[in-house]
């Protein structure tokens, strides 16, 4: 669940209040680390490369016994797969009876603020999540294998948004540069790491595969969506999403064009031009800041061709194809 703000999802974050210490032993510092990816070295935790802050938070969740509610919706994504957009869509669908489209909270608040992320503590702790009214929508960049034990099979539903890996890589590349003000690490170097599976919340393909398999085993609990499908037929997928969320559009609503209204409100063109998403900053750990507009870059399918060579594209395609072979998941 993205999420870290460092990878995307926002709000104030601090690792201090969510303890990853057991009997005074700092468990994060015992894990393997690797340098190279922009920012501080990544930590290898149960097959995934994460920022130390997130490992600490995820371990802290484990220790705190964080428990989802049966009616929670978990929005899971690999960073840069469409988290902000899907947060907006789910918020708009779920709250369509509460707000007029003309004075909607999405017009005044960033989607990352309206839908919190599990592993991004607010003011240093996650207890605020416990106080949110049901039904909650919670973002995460965690794959199921990193969920705290208390979270396993608890009746909640998961919406997983996936995206074509070359576009994910390009989006991630821009985002990391923005966060760490890193103009020295070359795109080629980051590409080579991403292709090895060494990226935040990587290996990318393992993350997708975990949710893909869960969606096949339990389609009523895990909805697997692709960014490209949503872009090409947004109304169809918004209707499907509403159905999965348990708040299907009525015939009358469809006749009145409500799904189209939701799509319009959450479109890249609409959201990216709002003052709430254009101006201002999120505060990150270490007193760093991130422009709220960093979550809105281009919002296009196929932008990779403007940044990667055809050869790089073919190379990543081959790697991903090999990694997903036999699963039925294709991009
Ligand atoms: P996160 O996982 O770090 O929270 P996320 O929201 O997934 O971030 O990433 C932002 C991407 O979604 C950007 O893609 P790009 O770099 O290829 O442009 C951003 O432009 C895109 N995005 C944000 N809002 C929308 C939207 N309403 N519709 C389509 N794409 C969007």
mmCIF file of C-alpha atoms and ligand atoms in Angstrom:
data_model
loop_
_atom_site.group_PDB
_atom_site.id
_atom_site.type_symbol
_atom_site.label_atom_id
_atom_site.label_comp_id
_atom_site.label_asym_id
_atom_site.label_seq_id
_atom_site.Cartn_x
_atom_site.Cartn_y
_atom_site.Cartn_z
ATOM 1 C CA UNK A 1 0.000 0.000 0.000
ATOM 2 C CA UNK A 2 2.100 2.651 -1.498
ATOM 3 C CA UNK A 3 3.167 3.437 0.879
ATOM 4 C CA UNK A 4 4.793 5.133 1.815
ATOM 5 C CA UNK A 5 4.946 8.500 1.087
ATOM 6 C CA UNK A 6 8.421 8.007 -0.143
ATOM 7 C CA UNK A 7 6.991 5.905 -2.888
ATOM 8 C CA UNK A 8 3.886 7.806 -3.282
ATOM 9 C CA UNK A 9 1.302 7.834 -0.699
ATOM 10 C CA UNK A 10 1.250 10.767 1.458
ATOM 11 C CA UNK A 11 0.860 12.248 4.884
ATOM 12 C CA UNK A 12 3.289 13.021 7.608
ATOM 13 C CA UNK A 13 5.430 10.089 8.424
ATOM 14 C CA UNK A 14 7.816 9.085 11.093
ATOM 15 C CA UNK A 15 9.022 5.651 12.061
ATOM 16 C CA UNK A 16 9.548 6.386 15.728
ATOM 17 C CA UNK A 17 6.143 5.562 17.183
ATOM 18 C CA UNK A 18 5.706 2.250 15.405
ATOM 19 C CA UNK A 19 8.261 0.028 17.013
ATOM 20 C CA UNK A 20 10.200 -2.611 15.132
ATOM 21 C CA UNK A 21 12.116 -3.456 18.278
ATOM 22 C CA UNK A 22 11.569 -6.660 20.192
ATOM 23 C CA UNK A 23 13.177 -6.837 23.623
ATOM 24 C CA UNK A 24 15.210 -3.788 22.690
ATOM 25 C CA UNK A 25 16.694 -5.386 19.565
ATOM 26 C CA UNK A 26 16.467 -3.281 16.426
ATOM 27 C CA UNK A 27 15.339 -5.903 13.931
ATOM 28 C CA UNK A 28 15.629 -3.659 10.868
ATOM 29 C CA UNK A 29 19.354 -3.163 11.315
ATOM 30 C CA UNK A 30 19.835 -6.954 11.233
ATOM 31 C CA UNK A 31 18.476 -7.255 7.684
ATOM 32 C CA UNK A 32 20.546 -7.188 4.454
ATOM 33 C CA UNK A 33 20.815 -3.796 2.769
ATOM 34 C CA UNK A 34 21.890 -2.651 -0.668
ATOM 35 C CA UNK A 35 22.838 0.751 -2.036
ATOM 36 C CA UNK A 36 22.296 2.170 -5.507
ATOM 37 C CA UNK A 37 18.591 2.840 -5.743
ATOM 38 C CA UNK A 38 18.019 6.605 -5.254
ATOM 39 C CA UNK A 39 17.770 7.584 -1.598
ATOM 40 C CA UNK A 40 18.937 5.636 1.445
ATOM 41 C CA UNK A 41 19.924 1.954 1.001
ATOM 42 C CA UNK A 42 17.039 -0.454 0.600
ATOM 43 C CA UNK A 43 16.466 -3.280 3.069
ATOM 44 C CA UNK A 44 15.626 -6.832 1.988
ATOM 45 C CA UNK A 45 12.644 -8.000 4.030
ATOM 46 C CA UNK A 46 10.978 -11.319 3.164
ATOM 47 C CA UNK A 47 11.946 -11.161 -0.538
ATOM 48 C CA UNK A 48 11.059 -7.468 -1.008
ATOM 49 C CA UNK A 49 13.318 -4.404 -1.166
ATOM 50 C CA UNK A 50 11.925 -1.667 1.044
ATOM 51 C CA UNK A 51 12.907 1.630 2.584
ATOM 52 C CA UNK A 52 14.033 1.070 6.190
ATOM 53 C CA UNK A 53 11.145 3.271 7.334
ATOM 54 C CA UNK A 54 8.605 0.897 5.825
ATOM 55 C CA UNK A 55 10.239 -2.204 7.171
ATOM 56 C CA UNK A 56 10.103 -0.635 10.609
ATOM 57 C CA UNK A 57 6.451 0.300 10.154
ATOM 58 C CA UNK A 58 5.460 -3.091 8.765
ATOM 59 C CA UNK A 59 7.235 -4.858 11.620
ATOM 60 C CA UNK A 60 5.533 -2.447 13.997
ATOM 61 C CA UNK A 61 2.148 -3.370 12.525
ATOM 62 C CA UNK A 62 2.978 -6.993 13.140
ATOM 63 C CA UNK A 63 3.797 -6.263 16.767
ATOM 64 C CA UNK A 64 0.802 -4.021 17.357
ATOM 65 C CA UNK A 65 -1.653 -6.668 16.148
ATOM 66 C CA UNK A 66 -3.229 -4.319 13.597
ATOM 67 C CA UNK A 67 -6.548 -5.845 12.650
ATOM 68 C CA UNK A 68 -8.633 -5.012 9.604
ATOM 69 C CA UNK A 69 -12.430 -4.966 9.817
ATOM 70 C CA UNK A 70 -14.556 -7.345 7.783
ATOM 71 C CA UNK A 71 -15.913 -4.457 5.701
ATOM 72 C CA UNK A 72 -12.559 -2.781 5.019
ATOM 73 C CA UNK A 73 -11.481 -2.196 1.450
ATOM 74 C CA UNK A 74 -7.751 -2.451 0.967
ATOM 75 C CA UNK A 75 -6.416 -0.698 -2.110
ATOM 76 C CA UNK A 76 -3.148 -2.426 -2.919
ATOM 77 C CA UNK A 77 -0.670 -1.214 -5.501
ATOM 78 C CA UNK A 78 2.922 -1.436 -6.458
ATOM 79 C CA UNK A 79 4.224 2.166 -6.391
ATOM 80 C CA UNK A 80 3.282 4.237 -9.453
ATOM 81 C CA UNK A 81 0.619 1.840 -10.727
ATOM 82 C CA UNK A 82 -2.260 4.288 -10.308
ATOM 83 C CA UNK A 83 -2.663 4.558 -6.531
ATOM 84 C CA UNK A 84 -3.767 8.203 -6.530
ATOM 85 C CA UNK A 85 -6.288 7.653 -9.299
ATOM 86 C CA UNK A 86 -7.796 4.540 -7.727
ATOM 87 C CA UNK A 87 -7.984 6.229 -4.332
ATOM 88 C CA UNK A 88 -9.996 9.006 -5.976
ATOM 89 C CA UNK A 89 -12.256 6.561 -7.832
ATOM 90 C CA UNK A 90 -13.040 4.461 -4.771
ATOM 91 C CA UNK A 91 -13.658 7.575 -2.666
ATOM 92 C CA UNK A 92 -15.987 9.025 -5.317
ATOM 93 C CA UNK A 93 -17.906 5.763 -5.778
ATOM 94 C CA UNK A 94 -18.324 5.099 -2.056
ATOM 95 C CA UNK A 95 -19.352 8.655 -1.198
ATOM 96 C CA UNK A 96 -21.556 9.461 -4.151
ATOM 97 C CA UNK A 97 -24.702 9.711 -2.010
ATOM 98 C CA UNK A 98 -23.010 12.021 0.504
ATOM 99 C CA UNK A 99 -21.616 14.717 -1.752
ATOM 100 C CA UNK A 100 -22.704 16.699 -4.791
ATOM 101 C CA UNK A 101 -20.208 16.481 -7.637
ATOM 102 C CA UNK A 102 -20.033 20.292 -7.678
ATOM 103 C CA UNK A 103 -18.815 20.594 -4.074
ATOM 104 C CA UNK A 104 -17.031 17.287 -3.714
ATOM 105 C CA UNK A 105 -14.104 16.829 -1.269
ATOM 106 C CA UNK A 106 -12.016 15.622 -4.197
ATOM 107 C CA UNK A 107 -12.182 19.163 -5.541
ATOM 108 C CA UNK A 108 -10.469 20.481 -2.409
ATOM 109 C CA UNK A 109 -8.332 17.661 -0.998
ATOM 110 C CA UNK A 110 -5.585 15.532 -2.497
ATOM 111 C CA UNK A 111 -6.727 11.897 -3.023
ATOM 112 C CA UNK A 112 -3.699 10.752 -1.000
ATOM 113 C CA UNK A 113 -5.093 12.704 1.963
ATOM 114 C CA UNK A 114 -8.643 11.429 1.598
ATOM 115 C CA UNK A 115 -7.609 7.780 1.569
ATOM 116 C CA UNK A 116 -4.889 6.962 4.120
ATOM 117 C CA UNK A 117 -2.276 4.260 3.730
ATOM 118 C CA UNK A 118 -1.751 1.548 6.293
ATOM 119 C CA UNK A 119 2.001 1.714 6.434
ATOM 120 C CA UNK A 120 2.262 5.484 6.431
ATOM 121 C CA UNK A 121 1.827 6.604 10.024
ATOM 122 C CA UNK A 122 0.251 9.987 10.581
ATOM 123 C CA UNK A 123 2.112 12.057 13.156
ATOM 124 C CA UNK A 124 4.177 9.002 13.923
ATOM 125 C CA UNK A 125 1.522 6.441 14.740
ATOM 126 C CA UNK A 126 -1.139 4.326 13.114
ATOM 127 C CA UNK A 127 -3.743 4.568 15.834
ATOM 128 C CA UNK A 128 -5.732 7.128 13.806
ATOM 129 C CA UNK A 129 -6.635 4.289 11.428
ATOM 130 C CA UNK A 130 -8.445 2.542 14.274
ATOM 131 C CA UNK A 131 -10.622 5.614 14.756
ATOM 132 C CA UNK A 132 -11.793 5.850 11.132
ATOM 133 C CA UNK A 133 -15.476 5.008 10.658
ATOM 134 C CA UNK A 134 -16.501 1.889 8.738
ATOM 135 C CA UNK A 135 -16.363 1.054 5.962
ATOM 136 C CA UNK A 136 -12.740 2.122 5.718
ATOM 137 C CA UNK A 137 -10.659 2.336 2.556
ATOM 138 C CA UNK A 138 -6.983 1.864 3.295
ATOM 139 C CA UNK A 139 -4.123 2.003 0.841
ATOM 140 C CA UNK A 140 -1.086 -0.245 0.960
ATOM 141 C CA UNK A 141 1.993 -1.089 -1.083
ATOM 142 C CA UNK A 142 2.443 -4.313 0.888
ATOM 143 C CA UNK A 143 2.134 -7.604 -0.964
ATOM 144 C CA UNK A 144 0.030 -10.184 0.920
ATOM 145 C CA UNK A 145 3.160 -11.978 2.114
ATOM 146 C CA UNK A 146 4.110 -8.870 4.118
ATOM 147 C CA UNK A 147 0.694 -8.438 5.728
ATOM 148 C CA UNK A 148 0.854 -8.761 9.497
ATOM 149 C CA UNK A 149 -0.362 -12.174 10.669
ATOM 150 C CA UNK A 150 -3.415 -10.543 12.214
ATOM 151 C CA UNK A 151 -4.460 -9.422 8.718
ATOM 152 C CA UNK A 152 -4.590 -12.787 7.070
ATOM 153 C CA UNK A 153 -7.997 -13.832 5.687
ATOM 154 C CA UNK A 154 -10.165 -11.556 7.734
ATOM 155 C CA UNK A 155 -13.035 -11.025 5.362
ATOM 156 C CA UNK A 156 -11.824 -7.700 3.975
ATOM 157 C CA UNK A 157 -11.740 -7.115 0.213
ATOM 158 C CA UNK A 158 -8.769 -6.017 -1.848
ATOM 159 C CA UNK A 159 -8.667 -3.914 -4.995
ATOM 160 C CA UNK A 160 -5.297 -4.380 -6.689
ATOM 161 C CA UNK A 161 -4.277 -1.926 -9.393
ATOM 162 C CA UNK A 162 -1.480 -3.071 -11.668
ATOM 163 C CA UNK A 163 0.282 -1.339 -14.557
ATOM 164 C CA UNK A 164 2.464 -2.123 -17.540
ATOM 165 C CA UNK A 165 6.012 -2.427 -16.138
ATOM 166 C CA UNK A 166 7.831 -0.136 -18.610
ATOM 167 C CA UNK A 167 5.454 2.719 -17.789
ATOM 168 C CA UNK A 168 5.791 1.912 -14.094
ATOM 169 C CA UNK A 169 9.548 2.103 -14.369
ATOM 170 C CA UNK A 170 9.442 5.503 -16.107
ATOM 171 C CA UNK A 171 6.946 6.881 -13.604
ATOM 172 C CA UNK A 172 9.028 5.578 -10.702
ATOM 173 C CA UNK A 173 12.201 7.012 -12.206
ATOM 174 C CA UNK A 174 10.683 10.494 -12.324
ATOM 175 C CA UNK A 175 9.198 10.178 -8.866
ATOM 176 C CA UNK A 176 12.429 9.048 -7.204
ATOM 177 C CA UNK A 177 14.272 11.953 -8.812
ATOM 178 C CA UNK A 178 11.643 14.323 -7.455
ATOM 179 C CA UNK A 179 11.733 12.910 -3.930
ATOM 180 C CA UNK A 180 15.471 12.671 -3.523
ATOM 181 C CA UNK A 181 16.383 15.614 -5.760
ATOM 182 C CA UNK A 182 18.683 13.086 -7.418
ATOM 183 C CA UNK A 183 20.064 14.247 -10.726
ATOM 184 C CA UNK A 184 23.119 12.036 -10.664
ATOM 185 C CA UNK A 185 21.837 8.435 -10.830
ATOM 186 C CA UNK A 186 21.319 7.661 -14.511
ATOM 187 C CA UNK A 187 18.126 6.233 -15.950
ATOM 188 C CA UNK A 188 20.205 3.328 -17.284
ATOM 189 C CA UNK A 189 21.513 2.508 -13.802
ATOM 190 C CA UNK A 190 18.043 2.589 -12.261
ATOM 191 C CA UNK A 191 16.695 0.544 -15.172
ATOM 192 C CA UNK A 192 19.300 -2.111 -14.627
ATOM 193 C CA UNK A 193 18.364 -2.335 -10.919
ATOM 194 C CA UNK A 194 14.627 -2.429 -11.655
ATOM 195 C CA UNK A 195 15.219 -5.223 -14.196
ATOM 196 C CA UNK A 196 16.989 -7.232 -11.509
ATOM 197 C CA UNK A 197 14.023 -6.838 -9.187
ATOM 198 C CA UNK A 198 15.898 -4.314 -7.047
ATOM 199 C CA UNK A 199 13.464 -1.419 -6.614
ATOM 200 C CA UNK A 200 11.233 -0.156 -3.835
ATOM 201 C CA UNK A 201 8.643 -2.849 -3.124
ATOM 202 C CA UNK A 202 10.349 -4.915 -5.836
ATOM 203 C CA UNK A 203 10.684 -7.375 -7.402
ATOM 204 C CA UNK A 204 7.828 -5.766 -9.315
ATOM 205 C CA UNK A 205 6.653 -9.050 -10.864
ATOM 206 C CA UNK A 206 6.540 -10.941 -7.551
ATOM 207 C CA UNK A 207 4.261 -8.250 -6.135
ATOM 208 C CA UNK A 208 1.885 -8.532 -9.129
ATOM 209 C CA UNK A 209 1.961 -12.314 -9.066
ATOM 210 C CA UNK A 210 1.024 -12.540 -5.409
ATOM 211 C CA UNK A 211 -2.147 -10.531 -5.977
ATOM 212 C CA UNK A 212 -2.831 -12.173 -9.338
ATOM 213 C CA UNK A 213 -2.884 -15.598 -7.711
ATOM 214 C CA UNK A 214 -5.039 -14.336 -4.853
ATOM 215 C CA UNK A 215 -7.505 -12.850 -7.363
ATOM 216 C CA UNK A 216 -7.788 -16.166 -9.188
ATOM 217 C CA UNK A 217 -8.210 -18.142 -5.976
ATOM 218 C CA UNK A 218 -10.738 -15.698 -4.452
ATOM 219 C CA UNK A 219 -12.244 -13.395 -7.094
ATOM 220 C CA UNK A 220 -14.941 -12.297 -4.657
ATOM 221 C CA UNK A 221 -12.220 -10.987 -2.318
ATOM 222 C CA UNK A 222 -9.550 -9.659 -4.680
ATOM 223 C CA UNK A 223 -10.298 -7.532 -7.741
ATOM 224 C CA UNK A 224 -7.282 -7.329 -10.064
ATOM 225 C CA UNK A 225 -7.360 -4.223 -12.265
ATOM 226 C CA UNK A 226 -4.970 -2.923 -14.889
ATOM 227 C CA UNK A 227 -4.256 0.778 -15.412
ATOM 228 C CA UNK A 228 -4.354 0.373 -19.197
ATOM 229 C CA UNK A 229 -7.813 -1.265 -19.128
ATOM 230 C CA UNK A 230 -9.097 1.505 -16.880
ATOM 231 C CA UNK A 231 -7.732 4.175 -19.219
ATOM 232 C CA UNK A 232 -9.299 2.592 -22.300
ATOM 233 C CA UNK A 233 -12.743 1.814 -20.811
ATOM 234 C CA UNK A 234 -13.050 3.834 -17.599
ATOM 235 C CA UNK A 235 -16.853 3.731 -17.334
ATOM 236 C CA UNK A 236 -16.994 -0.039 -17.715
ATOM 237 C CA UNK A 237 -14.380 -0.508 -15.001
ATOM 238 C CA UNK A 238 -15.911 2.061 -12.658
ATOM 239 C CA UNK A 239 -19.175 0.097 -12.881
ATOM 240 C CA UNK A 240 -17.267 -3.112 -12.150
ATOM 241 C CA UNK A 241 -15.419 -1.484 -9.266
ATOM 242 C CA UNK A 242 -18.657 -0.237 -7.695
ATOM 243 C CA UNK A 243 -20.117 -3.735 -7.942
ATOM 244 C CA UNK A 244 -17.060 -5.220 -6.225
ATOM 245 C CA UNK A 245 -17.162 -2.566 -3.508
ATOM 246 C CA UNK A 246 -20.721 -3.619 -2.740
ATOM 247 C CA UNK A 247 -22.271 -0.322 -3.887
ATOM 248 C CA UNK A 248 -23.375 -1.084 -7.469
ATOM 249 C CA UNK A 249 -24.823 1.671 -9.620
ATOM 250 C CA UNK A 250 -28.592 1.347 -10.018
ATOM 251 C CA UNK A 251 -30.172 1.327 -13.482
ATOM 252 C CA UNK A 252 -31.402 4.842 -12.789
ATOM 253 C CA UNK A 253 -27.889 5.993 -11.856
ATOM 254 C CA UNK A 254 -26.508 4.497 -15.042
ATOM 255 C CA UNK A 255 -29.247 6.182 -17.060
ATOM 256 C CA UNK A 256 -28.418 9.459 -15.326
ATOM 257 C CA UNK A 257 -24.737 9.118 -16.244
ATOM 258 C CA UNK A 258 -23.406 8.879 -12.671
ATOM 259 C CA UNK A 259 -20.561 6.470 -13.596
ATOM 260 C CA UNK A 260 -19.494 9.002 -16.245
ATOM 261 C CA UNK A 261 -19.581 11.764 -13.598
ATOM 262 C CA UNK A 262 -17.274 9.700 -11.378
ATOM 263 C CA UNK A 263 -14.890 9.126 -14.273
ATOM 264 C CA UNK A 264 -14.864 12.848 -15.109
ATOM 265 C CA UNK A 265 -14.307 13.935 -11.513
ATOM 266 C CA UNK A 266 -11.351 11.538 -11.122
ATOM 267 C CA UNK A 267 -9.814 12.051 -14.548
ATOM 268 C CA UNK A 268 -6.199 13.106 -14.809
ATOM 269 C CA UNK A 269 -7.269 16.297 -16.584
ATOM 270 C CA UNK A 270 -9.663 17.264 -13.791
ATOM 271 C CA UNK A 271 -7.589 16.292 -10.749
ATOM 272 C CA UNK A 272 -4.220 17.470 -12.012
ATOM 273 C CA UNK A 273 -5.551 20.982 -12.636
ATOM 274 C CA UNK A 274 -7.093 21.505 -9.208
ATOM 275 C CA UNK A 275 -5.410 23.906 -6.861
ATOM 276 C CA UNK A 276 -5.516 21.264 -4.091
ATOM 277 C CA UNK A 277 -3.331 18.977 -6.206
ATOM 278 C CA UNK A 278 -1.261 21.655 -7.950
ATOM 279 C CA UNK A 279 0.009 23.620 -4.992
ATOM 280 C CA UNK A 280 1.402 22.707 -1.603
ATOM 281 C CA UNK A 281 3.676 20.012 -0.303
ATOM 282 C CA UNK A 282 3.630 16.853 1.744
ATOM 283 C CA UNK A 283 6.132 16.564 4.568
ATOM 284 C CA UNK A 284 8.264 13.440 4.414
ATOM 285 C CA UNK A 285 10.510 11.815 6.957
ATOM 286 C CA UNK A 286 13.825 13.599 7.498
ATOM 287 C CA UNK A 287 12.181 16.994 6.981
ATOM 288 C CA UNK A 288 12.076 16.497 3.249
ATOM 289 C CA UNK A 289 9.121 17.747 1.282
ATOM 290 C CA UNK A 290 7.354 16.563 -1.832
ATOM 291 C CA UNK A 291 5.200 18.691 -4.092
ATOM 292 C CA UNK A 292 1.605 17.486 -4.111
ATOM 293 C CA UNK A 293 1.711 17.823 -7.884
ATOM 294 C CA UNK A 294 4.351 15.043 -8.053
ATOM 295 C CA UNK A 295 1.523 12.496 -8.068
ATOM 296 C CA UNK A 296 0.265 13.935 -11.353
ATOM 297 C CA UNK A 297 2.857 13.739 -14.116
ATOM 298 C CA UNK A 298 1.399 12.623 -17.450
ATOM 299 C CA UNK A 299 -1.140 9.918 -16.743
ATOM 300 C CA UNK A 300 -0.594 8.307 -20.140
ATOM 301 C CA UNK A 301 -0.203 4.767 -21.427
ATOM 302 C CA UNK A 302 3.030 4.121 -23.325
ATOM 303 C CA UNK A 303 5.061 7.110 -22.162
ATOM 304 C CA UNK A 304 8.034 4.763 -21.761
ATOM 305 C CA UNK A 305 8.928 5.265 -25.448
ATOM 306 C CA UNK A 306 9.868 8.856 -24.657
ATOM 307 C CA UNK A 307 12.451 7.790 -22.064
ATOM 308 C CA UNK A 308 13.692 4.275 -22.826
ATOM 309 C CA UNK A 309 15.319 2.811 -25.911
ATOM 310 C CA UNK A 310 13.514 0.089 -27.843
ATOM 311 C CA UNK A 311 16.222 -2.295 -26.721
ATOM 312 C CA UNK A 312 15.583 -1.506 -23.052
ATOM 313 C CA UNK A 313 11.881 -2.007 -23.697
ATOM 314 C CA UNK A 314 12.461 -5.406 -25.279
ATOM 315 C CA UNK A 315 14.787 -6.416 -22.458
ATOM 316 C CA UNK A 316 12.245 -5.602 -19.748
ATOM 317 C CA UNK A 317 9.449 -7.256 -21.753
ATOM 318 C CA UNK A 318 11.507 -10.480 -21.943
ATOM 319 C CA UNK A 319 12.317 -10.442 -18.235
ATOM 320 C CA UNK A 320 8.723 -9.833 -17.235
ATOM 321 C CA UNK A 321 7.406 -12.446 -19.677
ATOM 322 C CA UNK A 322 9.793 -15.006 -18.245
ATOM 323 C CA UNK A 323 8.897 -14.136 -14.647
ATOM 324 C CA UNK A 324 5.144 -14.348 -15.309
ATOM 325 C CA UNK A 325 5.331 -17.445 -17.498
ATOM 326 C CA UNK A 326 2.548 -19.923 -16.845
ATOM 327 C CA UNK A 327 0.658 -17.594 -14.503
ATOM 328 C CA UNK A 328 -1.821 -16.312 -17.072
ATOM 329 C CA UNK A 329 -0.897 -12.720 -16.226
ATOM 330 C CA UNK A 330 0.286 -10.760 -19.257
ATOM 331 C CA UNK A 331 0.919 -7.099 -20.029
HETATM 332 P P1 LIG B 1 1.982 6.031 -5.623
HETATM 333 O O1 LIG B 1 1.826 4.569 -5.893
HETATM 334 O O2 LIG B 1 3.387 6.394 -5.358
HETATM 335 O O3 LIG B 1 1.034 6.557 -4.607
HETATM 336 P P2 LIG B 1 0.665 6.636 -8.115
HETATM 337 O O4 LIG B 1 -0.515 7.468 -7.863
HETATM 338 O O5 LIG B 1 0.454 5.212 -8.435
HETATM 339 O O6 LIG B 1 1.686 6.847 -6.957
HETATM 340 O O7 LIG B 1 1.511 7.218 -9.313
HETATM 341 C C1 LIG B 1 1.248 8.336 -10.041
HETATM 342 C C2 LIG B 1 1.021 7.921 -11.478
HETATM 343 O O8 LIG B 1 -0.371 7.867 -11.721
HETATM 344 C C3 LIG B 1 1.587 8.969 -12.403
HETATM 345 O O9 LIG B 1 1.885 8.314 -13.634
HETATM 346 P P3 LIG B 1 2.918 8.920 -14.685
HETATM 347 O O10 LIG B 1 4.166 9.217 -13.947
HETATM 348 O O11 LIG B 1 3.111 7.854 -15.718
HETATM 349 O O12 LIG B 1 2.290 10.137 -15.256
HETATM 350 C C4 LIG B 1 0.403 9.897 -12.495
HETATM 351 O O13 LIG B 1 0.455 10.809 -13.570
HETATM 352 C C5 LIG B 1 -0.725 8.897 -12.646
HETATM 353 N N1 LIG B 1 -2.018 9.458 -12.293
HETATM 354 C C6 LIG B 1 -2.327 10.248 -11.239
HETATM 355 N N2 LIG B 1 -3.616 10.573 -11.253
HETATM 356 C C7 LIG B 1 -4.158 9.991 -12.336
HETATM 357 C C8 LIG B 1 -5.480 9.965 -12.899
HETATM 358 N N3 LIG B 1 -6.475 10.628 -12.341
HETATM 359 N N4 LIG B 1 -5.672 9.237 -14.026
HETATM 360 C C9 LIG B 1 -4.670 8.560 -14.610
HETATM 361 N N5 LIG B 1 -3.393 8.552 -14.128
HETATM 362 C C10 LIG B 1 -3.144 9.255 -13.007
#
